[in-house]
Each structure stands twice: as C-alpha cells, then as structure tokens.
PDB file of C-alpha atoms in Angstrom:
ATOM      1  CA  MET A 283      -0.118  -0.329   0.500  1.00 82.00           C
ATOM      2  CA  PHE A 284       1.161   3.189  -1.203  1.00 89.00           C
ATOM      3  CA  VAL A 285       2.535   5.582   2.304  1.00 90.00           C
ATOM      4  CA  PRO A 286       2.722   8.912   1.430  1.00 89.00           C
ATOM      5  CA  CYS A 287       5.768  11.037   3.478  1.00 85.00           C
ATOM      6  CA  ASP A 288       6.263  13.843   4.403  1.00 71.00           C
ATOM      7  CA  ARG A 289       7.845  15.997   2.047  1.00 58.00           C
ATOM      8  CA  GLY A 290       5.240  15.092  -0.285  1.00 48.00           C
ATOM      9  CA  GLY A 291       2.570  17.169   1.554  1.00 48.00           C
ATOM     10  CA  GLY A 292       0.772  13.995   3.358  1.00 45.00           C
ATOM     11  CA  SER A 293      -2.249  12.172   2.669  1.00 43.00           C
ATOM     12  CA  ALA A 294      -3.456  14.888   0.062  1.00 45.00           C
ATOM     13  CA  SER A 295      -0.202  13.025  -2.469  1.00 52.00           C
ATOM     14  CA  SER A 296      -2.089   9.867  -2.101  1.00 67.00           C
ATOM     15  CA  ASP A 297      -4.501  11.507  -5.374  1.00 78.00           C
ATOM     16  CA  PHE A 298      -3.171  11.400  -8.377  1.00 92.00           C
ATOM     17  CA  LYS A 299      -6.428  11.844 -10.430  1.00 93.00           C
ATOM     18  CA  GLY A 300      -5.968  12.112 -14.319  1.00 94.00           C
ATOM     19  CA  PHE A 301      -1.570  11.383 -13.298  1.00 96.00           C
ATOM     20  CA  THR A 302      -0.015   8.288 -15.357  1.00 97.00           C
ATOM     21  CA  LEU A 303       1.866   5.846 -13.364  1.00 97.00           C
ATOM     22  CA  LEU A 304       5.248   4.936 -15.136  1.00 98.00           C
ATOM     23  CA  MET A 305       6.742   1.435 -13.050  1.00 98.00           C
ATOM     24  CA  PRO A 306       9.407  -1.145 -14.222  1.00 97.00           C
ATOM     25  CA  ALA A 307       8.853  -4.439 -13.817  1.00 95.00           C
ATOM     26  CA  VAL A 308      11.635  -6.311 -12.270  1.00 94.00           C
ATOM     27  CA  SER A 309      13.358  -8.195 -16.104  1.00 95.00           C
ATOM     28  CA  VAL A 310      15.943  -9.510 -18.031  1.00 96.00           C
ATOM     29  CA  GLY A 311      19.263  -7.125 -17.160  1.00 94.00           C
ATOM     30  CA  ASN A 312      16.757  -4.925 -14.782  1.00 95.00           C
ATOM     31  CA  VAL A 313      16.178  -2.323 -17.498  1.00 97.00           C
ATOM     32  CA  GLY A 314      13.093  -0.739 -16.943  1.00 97.00           C
ATOM     33  CA  GLN A 315      14.717   0.080 -13.360  1.00 97.00           C
ATOM     34  CA  LEU A 316      17.453   1.488 -14.775  1.00 96.00           C
ATOM     35  CA  ALA A 317      15.162   3.625 -17.928  1.00 97.00           C
ATOM     36  CA  THR A 318      13.600   4.889 -14.633  1.00 97.00           C
ATOM     37  CA  ASP A 319      15.686   5.549 -12.705  1.00 96.00           C
ATOM     38  CA  LEU A 320      16.979   8.360 -15.991  1.00 96.00           C
ATOM     39  CA  VAL A 321      13.113   9.853 -15.516  1.00 97.00           C
ATOM     40  CA  ILE A 322      13.433  10.823 -11.792  1.00 97.00           C
ATOM     41  CA  SER A 323      16.760  12.080 -11.936  1.00 95.00           C
ATOM     42  CA  THR A 324      16.574  13.818 -15.608  1.00 95.00           C
ATOM     43  CA  LEU A 325      12.949  15.577 -14.610  1.00 96.00           C
ATOM     44  CA  ASN A 326      14.423  15.667 -10.636  1.00 94.00           C
ATOM     45  CA  MET A 327      10.976  14.757  -9.323  1.00 95.00           C
ATOM     46  CA  THR A 328      10.041  14.359  -5.806  1.00 93.00           C
ATOM     47  CA  LYS A 329       9.468  11.282  -3.175  1.00 93.00           C
ATOM     48  CA  VAL A 330       6.419  11.759  -2.142  1.00 94.00           C
ATOM     49  CA  GLY A 331       5.793   8.500  -0.285  1.00 93.00           C
ATOM     50  CA  TYR A 332       6.578   4.669  -0.514  1.00 93.00           C
ATOM     51  CA  PHE A 333       4.897   1.754  -1.745  1.00 93.00           C
ATOM     52  CA  TYR A 334       4.854  -0.384   1.409  1.00 92.00           C
ATOM     53  CA  THR A 335       4.961  -4.677   0.491  1.00 92.00           C
ATOM     54  CA  ASP A 336       5.643  -8.238   2.141  1.00 93.00           C
ATOM     55  CA  CYS A 337       6.532  -9.011  -1.626  1.00 95.00           C
ATOM     56  CA  LEU A 338       9.621  -7.549  -2.847  1.00 95.00           C
ATOM     57  CA  VAL A 339      13.172  -8.945  -1.018  1.00 95.00           C
ATOM     58  CA  PRO A 340      13.579  -6.418   1.708  1.00 94.00           C
ATOM     59  CA  MET A 341      16.111  -3.366   1.127  1.00 92.00           C
ATOM     60  CA  VAL A 342      17.653  -0.294   2.134  1.00 92.00           C
ATOM     61  CA  GLY A 343      20.333   2.025   0.495  1.00 88.00           C
ATOM     62  CA  ASN A 344      21.883   5.631   0.899  1.00 87.00           C
ATOM     63  CA  ASN A 345      20.318   8.223  -1.947  1.00 88.00           C
ATOM     64  CA  PRO A 346      20.632   7.133  -5.137  1.00 90.00           C
ATOM     65  CA  TYR A 347      19.822  10.119  -6.801  1.00 90.00           C
ATOM     66  CA  ALA A 348      22.740  12.599  -4.387  1.00 86.00           C
ATOM     67  CA  THR A 349      23.486  15.411  -5.986  1.00 83.00           C
ATOM     68  CA  ALA A 350      25.582  16.752  -2.775  1.00 80.00           C
ATOM     69  CA  GLU A 351      27.191  15.305   0.124  1.00 77.00           C
ATOM     70  CA  GLU A 352      24.110  17.412   1.866  1.00 77.00           C
ATOM     71  CA  ASN A 353      21.544  14.880   0.374  1.00 80.00           C
ATOM     72  CA  SER A 354      23.322  12.089   0.323  1.00 78.00           C
ATOM     73  CA  MET A 355      22.435  10.311   3.651  1.00 80.00           C
ATOM     74  CA  GLU A 356      19.142  10.195   2.622  1.00 85.00           C
ATOM     75  CA  LEU A 357      18.063   6.593   3.040  1.00 87.00           C
ATOM     76  CA  SER A 358      16.119   4.723   0.013  1.00 91.00           C
ATOM     77  CA  ILE A 359      14.241   1.155   0.364  1.00 93.00           C
ATOM     78  CA  ASN A 360      12.783  -1.342  -2.278  1.00 94.00           C
ATOM     79  CA  ALA A 361       9.689   0.906  -2.694  1.00 95.00           C
ATOM     80  CA  GLU A 362       9.667   4.729  -3.393  1.00 96.00           C
ATOM     81  CA  VAL A 363       6.682   7.092  -4.886  1.00 96.00           C
ATOM     82  CA  TYR A 364       7.976   9.541  -6.773  1.00 95.00           C
ATOM     83  CA  SER A 365       5.775  12.835  -8.283  1.00 95.00           C
ATOM     84  CA  LEU A 366       5.819  15.350 -10.914  1.00 95.00           C
ATOM     85  CA  PRO A 367       2.089  17.817 -10.629  1.00 94.00           C
ATOM     86  CA  SER A 368       3.864  19.466 -13.409  1.00 94.00           C
ATOM     87  CA  LYS A 369       3.779  16.227 -15.780  1.00 94.00           C
ATOM     88  CA  LYS A 370       0.762  14.293 -14.504  1.00 95.00           C
ATOM     89  CA  LEU A 371       3.169  11.829 -13.676  1.00 97.00           C
ATOM     90  CA  VAL A 372       4.105   9.551 -10.619  1.00 97.00           C
ATOM     91  CA  VAL A 373       6.463   6.823 -10.773  1.00 97.00           C
ATOM     92  CA  LEU A 374       6.891   3.993  -8.777  1.00 97.00           C
ATOM     93  CA  GLN A 375      10.669   3.082  -8.746  1.00 97.00           C
ATOM     94  CA  ILE A 376      11.565  -0.386  -8.052  1.00 96.00           C
ATOM     95  CA  ARG A 377      14.240  -1.815  -6.150  1.00 94.00           C
ATOM     96  CA  SER A 378      14.599  -5.719  -5.361  1.00 94.00           C
ATOM     97  CA  PRO A 379      13.275  -8.637  -6.292  1.00 93.00           C
ATOM     98  CA  PHE A 380       9.686  -9.825  -5.560  1.00 94.00           C
ATOM     99  CA  ILE A 381       9.305 -13.008  -2.772  1.00 94.00           C
ATOM    100  CA  LYS A 382       8.582 -16.180  -4.531  1.00 89.00           C
ATOM    101  CA  ASN A 383       5.140 -16.657  -5.199  1.00 91.00           C
ATOM    102  CA  LYS A 384       4.645 -13.011  -4.712  1.00 93.00           C
ATOM    103  CA  TYR A 385       3.492 -11.661  -8.146  1.00 93.00           C
ATOM    104  CA  ARG A 386      -0.125 -12.105  -7.686  1.00 95.00           C
ATOM    105  CA  PRO A 387      -0.755 -10.334  -4.365  1.00 95.00           C
ATOM    106  CA  PHE A 388       1.858  -7.474  -5.112  1.00 95.00           C
ATOM    107  CA  CYS A 389      -0.449  -7.061  -9.134  1.00 95.00           C
ATOM    108  CA  GLU A 390      -3.519  -7.451  -6.800  1.00 94.00           C
ATOM    109  CA  THR A 391      -2.721  -4.720  -4.188  1.00 94.00           C
ATOM    110  CA  LEU A 392      -0.821  -2.508  -7.429  1.00 95.00           C
ATOM    111  CA  LEU A 393      -3.668  -2.429  -8.898  1.00 95.00           C
ATOM    112  CA  SER A 394      -6.314  -1.374  -6.244  1.00 94.00           C
ATOM    113  CA  TRP A 395      -3.669   1.407  -5.206  1.00 94.00           C
ATOM    114  CA  VAL A 396      -3.868   2.488  -9.347  1.00 94.00           C
ATOM    115  CA  LYS A 397      -8.201   2.521  -8.817  1.00 93.00           C
ATOM    116  CA  SER A 398      -7.951   4.233  -5.287  1.00 92.00           C
ATOM    117  CA  SER A 399      -5.657   6.903  -6.242  1.00 92.00           C
ATOM    118  CA  LYS A 400      -7.366   7.363  -9.394  1.00 92.00           C
ATOM    119  CA  CYS A 401      -4.630   7.193 -12.169  1.00 95.00           C
ATOM    120  CA  ALA A 402      -5.354   7.212 -15.470  1.00 95.00           C
ATOM    121  CA  ARG A 403      -2.783   4.694 -17.317  1.00 96.00           C
ATOM    122  CA  VAL A 404      -0.154   2.726 -16.350  1.00 97.00           C
ATOM    123  CA  VAL A 405       2.847   2.478 -17.796  1.00 98.00           C
ATOM    124  CA  LEU A 406       5.547  -1.107 -17.446  1.00 98.00           C
ATOM    125  CA  LEU A 407       8.979  -0.433 -18.566  1.00 98.00           C
ATOM    126  CA  SER A 408       9.872  -4.123 -19.131  1.00 98.00           C
ATOM    127  CA  SER A 409      12.727  -6.321 -21.403  1.00 97.00           C
ATOM    128  CA  SER A 410      12.772  -9.679 -22.167  1.00 97.00           C
ATOM    129  CA  HIS A 411      15.243 -12.381 -23.310  1.00 96.00           C
ATOM    130  CA  ALA A 412      16.407 -11.395 -27.321  1.00 95.00           C
ATOM    131  CA  TYR A 413      17.513 -15.160 -27.720  1.00 93.00           C
ATOM    132  CA  GLN A 414      13.629 -16.223 -27.445  1.00 91.00           C
ATOM    133  CA  ARG A 415      12.546 -14.624 -29.682  1.00 90.00           C
ATOM    134  CA  ASP A 416      10.937 -15.747 -32.888  1.00 86.00           C
ATOM    135  CA  ASP A 417      11.556 -15.604 -36.318  1.00 83.00           C
ATOM    136  CA  GLU A 418       8.667 -12.391 -36.896  1.00 85.00           C
ATOM    137  CA  GLN A 419      10.346 -11.046 -33.664  1.00 88.00           C
ATOM    138  CA  LEU A 420      14.551 -11.718 -34.875  1.00 90.00           C
ATOM    139  CA  LEU A 421      13.283  -8.529 -37.869  1.00 86.00           C
ATOM    140  CA  GLY A 422      13.500  -5.372 -37.181  1.00 88.00           C
ATOM    141  CA  THR A 423      13.821  -2.920 -34.363  1.00 94.00           C
ATOM    142  CA  PRO A 424      13.843  -4.617 -30.469  1.00 96.00           C
ATOM    143  CA  LEU A 425      11.411  -2.301 -28.966  1.00 97.00           C
ATOM    144  CA  ARG A 426       8.122  -4.057 -28.937  1.00 96.00           C
ATOM    145  CA  TYR A 427       4.488  -2.203 -27.094  1.00 97.00           C
ATOM    146  CA  LEU A 428       1.427  -3.750 -26.077  1.00 97.00           C
ATOM    147  CA  LEU A 429      -2.226  -2.317 -24.405  1.00 97.00           C
ATOM    148  CA  THR A 430      -5.602  -2.987 -22.514  1.00 96.00           C
ATOM    149  CA  PRO A 431      -8.123  -2.665 -25.079  1.00 94.00           C
ATOM    150  CA  ASP A 432      -9.337   0.281 -22.787  1.00 92.00           C
ATOM    151  CA  LEU A 433      -6.527   2.166 -23.951  1.00 95.00           C
ATOM    152  CA  GLU A 434      -6.164   0.763 -27.175  1.00 93.00           C
ATOM    153  CA  LYS A 435      -9.088   2.856 -28.590  1.00 90.00           C
ATOM    154  CA  ALA A 436      -7.226   6.501 -26.304  1.00 90.00           C
ATOM    155  CA  VAL A 437      -3.799   6.220 -28.079  1.00 92.00           C
ATOM    156  CA  GLY A 438      -4.077   3.158 -30.172  1.00 86.00           C
ATOM    157  CA  GLY A 439      -3.938   5.376 -33.682  1.00 91.00           C
ATOM    158  CA  LEU A 440      -1.416   7.022 -32.162  1.00 93.00           C
ATOM    159  CA  MET A 441       0.918   4.069 -32.003  1.00 93.00           C
ATOM    160  CA  GLN A 442       0.838   3.650 -35.583  1.00 91.00           C
ATOM    161  CA  GLU A 443       1.441   6.993 -36.361  1.00 93.00           C
ATOM    162  CA  LEU A 444       4.601   6.177 -34.261  1.00 93.00           C
ATOM    163  CA  ASN A 445       5.141   2.955 -36.436  1.00 94.00           C
ATOM    164  CA  TRP A 446       5.666   1.164 -33.371  1.00 95.00           C
ATOM    165  CA  LYS A 447       5.367  -2.072 -33.666  1.00 94.00           C
ATOM    166  CA  GLU A 448       3.043  -4.384 -30.504  1.00 94.00           C
ATOM    167  CA  MET A 449       4.691  -7.614 -29.374  1.00 94.00           C
ATOM    168  CA  GLU A 450       3.738 -10.542 -31.262  1.00 91.00           C
ATOM    169  CA  LYS A 451       1.915 -13.224 -29.796  1.00 89.00           C
ATOM    170  CA  VAL A 452       3.949 -17.097 -30.625  1.00 86.00           C
ATOM    171  CA  ALA A 453       2.977 -20.723 -30.968  1.00 79.00           C
ATOM    172  CA  ALA A 454       1.554 -22.158 -27.911  1.00 77.00           C
ATOM    173  CA  TYR A 455       3.378 -25.651 -29.229  1.00 72.00           C
ATOM    174  CA  PRO A 456       5.670 -24.812 -31.774  1.00 70.00           C
ATOM    175  CA  GLY A 457       5.909 -27.504 -34.264  1.00 67.00           C
ATOM    176  CA  ILE A 458       2.954 -29.172 -32.853  1.00 71.00           C
ATOM    177  CA  ASN A 459       0.501 -26.892 -33.110  1.00 68.00           C
ATOM    178  CA  ASP A 460       1.817 -23.253 -34.741  1.00 69.00           C
ATOM    179  CA  THR A 461      -2.332 -21.956 -34.981  1.00 74.00           C
ATOM    180  CA  GLU A 462      -2.526 -21.416 -31.510  1.00 79.00           C
ATOM    181  CA  LYS A 463      -0.884 -17.976 -30.220  1.00 83.00           C
ATOM    182  CA  VAL A 464       0.057 -16.550 -26.672  1.00 89.00           C
ATOM    183  CA  LEU A 465       1.719 -13.886 -25.346  1.00 92.00           C
ATOM    184  CA  HIS A 466       4.985 -15.141 -24.327  1.00 92.00           C
ATOM    185  CA  ILE A 467       7.881 -12.057 -22.490  1.00 95.00           C
ATOM    186  CA  PRO A 468      10.665 -15.107 -20.823  1.00 95.00           C
ATOM    187  CA  GLY A 469      12.684 -13.103 -18.846  1.00 95.00           C
ATOM    188  CA  GLY A 470       9.647 -10.362 -18.317  1.00 95.00           C
ATOM    189  CA  GLY A 471       8.919 -11.001 -14.549  1.00 94.00           C
ATOM    190  CA  ILE A 472       5.426  -9.643 -13.952  1.00 95.00           C
ATOM    191  CA  THR A 473       5.229  -8.317 -17.031  1.00 96.00           C
ATOM    192  CA  LYS A 474       2.815 -10.595 -18.734  1.00 96.00           C
ATOM    193  CA  LEU A 475       0.847 -11.201 -15.220  1.00 96.00           C
ATOM    194  CA  LEU A 476       0.262  -7.450 -14.472  1.00 96.00           C
ATOM    195  CA  PHE A 477      -0.392  -7.166 -18.677  1.00 97.00           C
ATOM    196  CA  THR A 478      -3.473  -9.596 -18.378  1.00 96.00           C
ATOM    197  CA  GLU A 479      -4.802  -8.372 -15.147  1.00 96.00           C
ATOM    198  CA  SER A 480      -4.766  -4.545 -16.140  1.00 96.00           C
ATOM    199  CA  CYS A 481      -6.767  -5.980 -19.397  1.00 95.00           C
ATOM    200  CA  SER A 482      -9.554  -7.743 -16.739  1.00 94.00           C
ATOM    201  CA  LYS A 483      -9.795  -5.286 -14.781  1.00 94.00           C
ATOM    202  CA  GLY A 484     -10.538  -2.536 -17.172  1.00 93.00           C
ATOM    203  CA  ILE A 485      -7.152  -0.568 -16.225  1.00 95.00           C
ATOM    204  CA  GLN A 486      -5.457   1.242 -18.855  1.00 96.00           C
ATOM    205  CA  MET A 487      -1.667   0.428 -19.570  1.00 97.00           C
ATOM    206  CA  ALA A 488       0.693   0.332 -21.855  1.00 97.00           C
ATOM    207  CA  VAL A 489       3.725  -1.980 -21.729  1.00 98.00           C
ATOM    208  CA  LEU A 490       7.323  -1.254 -23.378  1.00 98.00           C
ATOM    209  CA  LEU A 491       9.573  -3.740 -23.379  1.00 97.00           C
ATOM    210  CA  LYS A 492      13.048  -4.552 -25.163  1.00 97.00           C
ATOM    211  CA  PHE A 493      14.922  -7.692 -26.394  1.00 97.00           C
ATOM    212  CA  CYS A 494      18.367  -7.384 -24.005  1.00 96.00           C
ATOM    213  CA  SER A 495      20.643 -10.050 -22.789  1.00 94.00           C
ATOM    214  CA  GLU A 496      22.139  -9.385 -19.509  1.00 92.00           C
ATOM    215  CA  GLY A 497      25.594  -7.815 -19.474  1.00 90.00           C
ATOM    216  CA  ASP A 498      26.228  -3.774 -19.343  1.00 90.00           C
ATOM    217  CA  ASN A 499      22.287  -2.846 -19.686  1.00 94.00           C
ATOM    218  CA  ILE A 500      22.658   0.851 -19.979  1.00 94.00           C
ATOM    219  CA  PRO A 501      22.623   1.367 -23.699  1.00 94.00           C
ATOM    220  CA  ASP A 502      19.056  -1.128 -23.298  1.00 96.00           C
ATOM    221  CA  ALA A 503      17.543   1.493 -20.771  1.00 96.00           C
ATOM    222  CA  PHE A 504      18.480   4.254 -22.768  1.00 96.00           C
ATOM    223  CA  ALA A 505      16.735   3.010 -25.694  1.00 96.00           C
ATOM    224  CA  LEU A 506      13.734   2.308 -23.387  1.00 97.00           C
ATOM    225  CA  VAL A 507      14.004   5.975 -22.441  1.00 96.00           C
ATOM    226  CA  ASN A 508      13.869   7.445 -25.760  1.00 95.00           C
ATOM    227  CA  TYR A 509      11.283   5.174 -26.705  1.00 96.00           C
ATOM    228  CA  LEU A 510       8.955   6.041 -23.766  1.00 96.00           C
ATOM    229  CA  ASN A 511      10.053  10.122 -24.902  1.00 95.00           C
ATOM    230  CA  GLU A 512       8.556   9.231 -28.035  1.00 94.00           C
ATOM    231  CA  TRP A 513       4.822   8.993 -26.929  1.00 95.00           C
ATOM    232  CA  LEU A 514       5.292  11.079 -23.960  1.00 95.00           C
ATOM    233  CA  GLN A 515       7.593  13.337 -24.975  1.00 93.00           C
ATOM    234  CA  LEU A 516       8.581  13.952 -21.665  1.00 94.00           C
ATOM    235  CA  VAL A 517      11.956  16.096 -22.349  1.00 92.00           C
ATOM    236  CA  LYS A 518      11.980  18.055 -25.564  1.00 85.00           C
ATOM    237  CA  SER A 519      14.594  17.358 -28.205  1.00 72.00           C
ATOM    238  CA  GLU A 520      14.341  16.850 -31.437  1.00 62.00           C
ATOM    239  CA  VAL A 521      16.576  14.092 -31.778  1.00 66.00           C
ATOM    240  CA  ASN A 522      16.799  10.884 -29.036  1.00 66.00           C
ATOM    241  CA  THR A 523      19.523  10.806 -28.032  1.00 69.00           C
ATOM    242  CA  SER A 524      21.703   9.621 -24.215  1.00 72.00           C
ATOM    243  CA  SER A 525      22.750  13.177 -23.934  1.00 81.00           C
ATOM    244  CA  GLN A 526      19.534  14.883 -23.022  1.00 90.00           C
ATOM    245  CA  TRP A 527      19.053  12.598 -19.956  1.00 94.00           C
ATOM    246  CA  LYS A 528      20.667  12.781 -16.069  1.00 93.00           C
ATOM    247  CA  ILE A 529      22.703   9.611 -15.234  1.00 92.00           C
ATOM    248  CA  PRO A 530      21.743   9.640 -11.208  1.00 91.00           C
ATOM    249  CA  SER A 531      24.609   9.168  -9.212  1.00 87.00           C
ATOM    250  CA  SER A 532      24.341   5.785  -8.004  1.00 86.00           C
ATOM    251  CA  TRP A 533      25.037   4.760 -11.437  1.00 87.00           C
ATOM    252  CA  ARG A 534      28.422   4.753 -10.658  1.00 81.00           C
ATOM    253  CA  LEU A 535      28.267   1.418  -8.302  1.00 71.00           C
ATOM    254  CA  LEU A 536      27.083   0.000 -11.319  1.00 71.00           C
ATOM    255  CA  PHE A 537      30.602  -2.295 -11.951  1.00 66.00           C
ATOM    256  CA  GLY A 538      31.651  -3.127  -8.503  1.00 60.00           C
ATOM    257  CA  ASN A 539      33.282   1.162  -7.986  1.00 60.00           C
ATOM    258  CA  GLY A 540      33.817   1.469  -4.018  1.00 60.00           C
ATOM    259  CA  LEU A 541      30.803   2.162  -1.396  1.00 59.00           C
ATOM    260  CA  PRO A 542      30.214   5.869  -0.847  1.00 58.00           C
ATOM    261  CA  PRO A 543      32.025   6.815   2.537  1.00 63.00           C
ATOM    262  CA  ALA A 544      28.348   8.260   3.506  1.00 58.00           C
ATOM    263  CA  LEU A 545      27.021   4.796   4.280  1.00 56.00           C
ATOM    264  CA  PHE A 546      30.089   4.429   7.154  1.00 59.00           C
TER     265      PHE A 546
END
C-alpha cells in the first residue's frame, strides 16, 4: 500500500487523479529499472512516499539520486513513489526482486492502489530475453509495445503513427500446433501477469519493452527511455539521444566501484 511521506505533502499526495503511473518490471537486465532511474533523475522528481509491501526482498541504501553531500545520506528502500504534478506523472521505482510466489499478491495490491489513487493509466517498462525470440521477432527494431483494450481505444492510432511494433504472440506449441498463439514474455518478470490482470479489470495499461541480454544494460535503458519519450514527450528534443537524460549518481556503483563513504 502507498504510504505518503512529509515531503510530498502528507495524505494529500495519495490522490493522483488523472496522472500517468510509470513503473518498471523487475526483468532481464533490469532495463526497466534503469530507464525509470533516468526519468526520475532527469525530471528531478520529488519523493512523495513509499509502496509498502511484503512481496519484495527488503533492502535499504543511500539516496540513489544524490546531487550533493547534504542529501547523499538520505535513505531509500525497495519501493518508492515520486511525483511531478506539472507533467501529471507519478513514478513507482522498484529496487529489489520479488519473493517467490508473491507476484499475484503484488499485482492485486498495485492495481487496487491504481484505482484508489485515480491514476488515468499505467506505463510498465520491461524487457525480455533476446535469445528466446521467434523468427518474426528477430525482424526490425528490438522494441515492442502492448496496450490493454481500454487504452487501445485512446492511443492505438498514435502508436500506428509512430510506426511502433506491437509485441507478437507466438505459437503455444511450436512444431506441433502453430495456429494457437499466446503472449510470451520470457524474462519479463511480472509483465505478463500485470498486463493480463489490467485487461480483465479494465485498467488502461501500456507495456513498453526491449529484447536484450544480461550484461551492460545501460544502452538498453537509454533505448527504452527514448522509446517512452517518443510517446509521452517527457523531455523536449529534436532527436532522441542519451545526452538529454541525466545519469543518477548511483550509477557509478553499477560495476563494483567502491561504496560511498556516506554509508559509514
């Protein structure tokens, strides 16, 4: 459940009527989480609360978006909420993996909060194993999207104008029965469950994902956040490039650099 913090203005911050909720799936390469980091850091979003849940592995760390020594010692936990009212944007950042068998309870709690907070739509940033693509998915861009029926009515035409590729369904039984097609997102974590639950509950949700492999996934994160920006125009630019996004200070630790002295 959502727990507001003092900085966000107390209980009033729990009403996000008409806002877009942006969040990552904990998926291959952590691409969605890295892309979400770029959005929060670039837009200098304010932390307004926490998403309290027993479905995620507990964790605590220092401020991942520290800009000076004064705010570097602020603590962060596994699920935090940031807001930017001027863009009607609220972001849920998830920083730890799910506990086994806790996908469904998390989805139920999350979608209940989406309805109670009156968010207009949800955008889920995700990724999927590149090596498990079928022949059709090997063609063209590695970026894909999905829309629930309720959101399809509102923005489906825009996606066509952007020339985006919808996530293909694949054969349920390859080589045995190629006519029966199903949605398959290997490595996507909660993506498929959250999307199908949103479809059944009438929630407007878009999934934006990138096929990728584990490794240095920073380029994948830039590609995904630029993909998002083509639609939502979070930052204005003539051409989508990595230079328009502000890299958070925590990224210095991605590949084993020393721990920040402020932690000790």
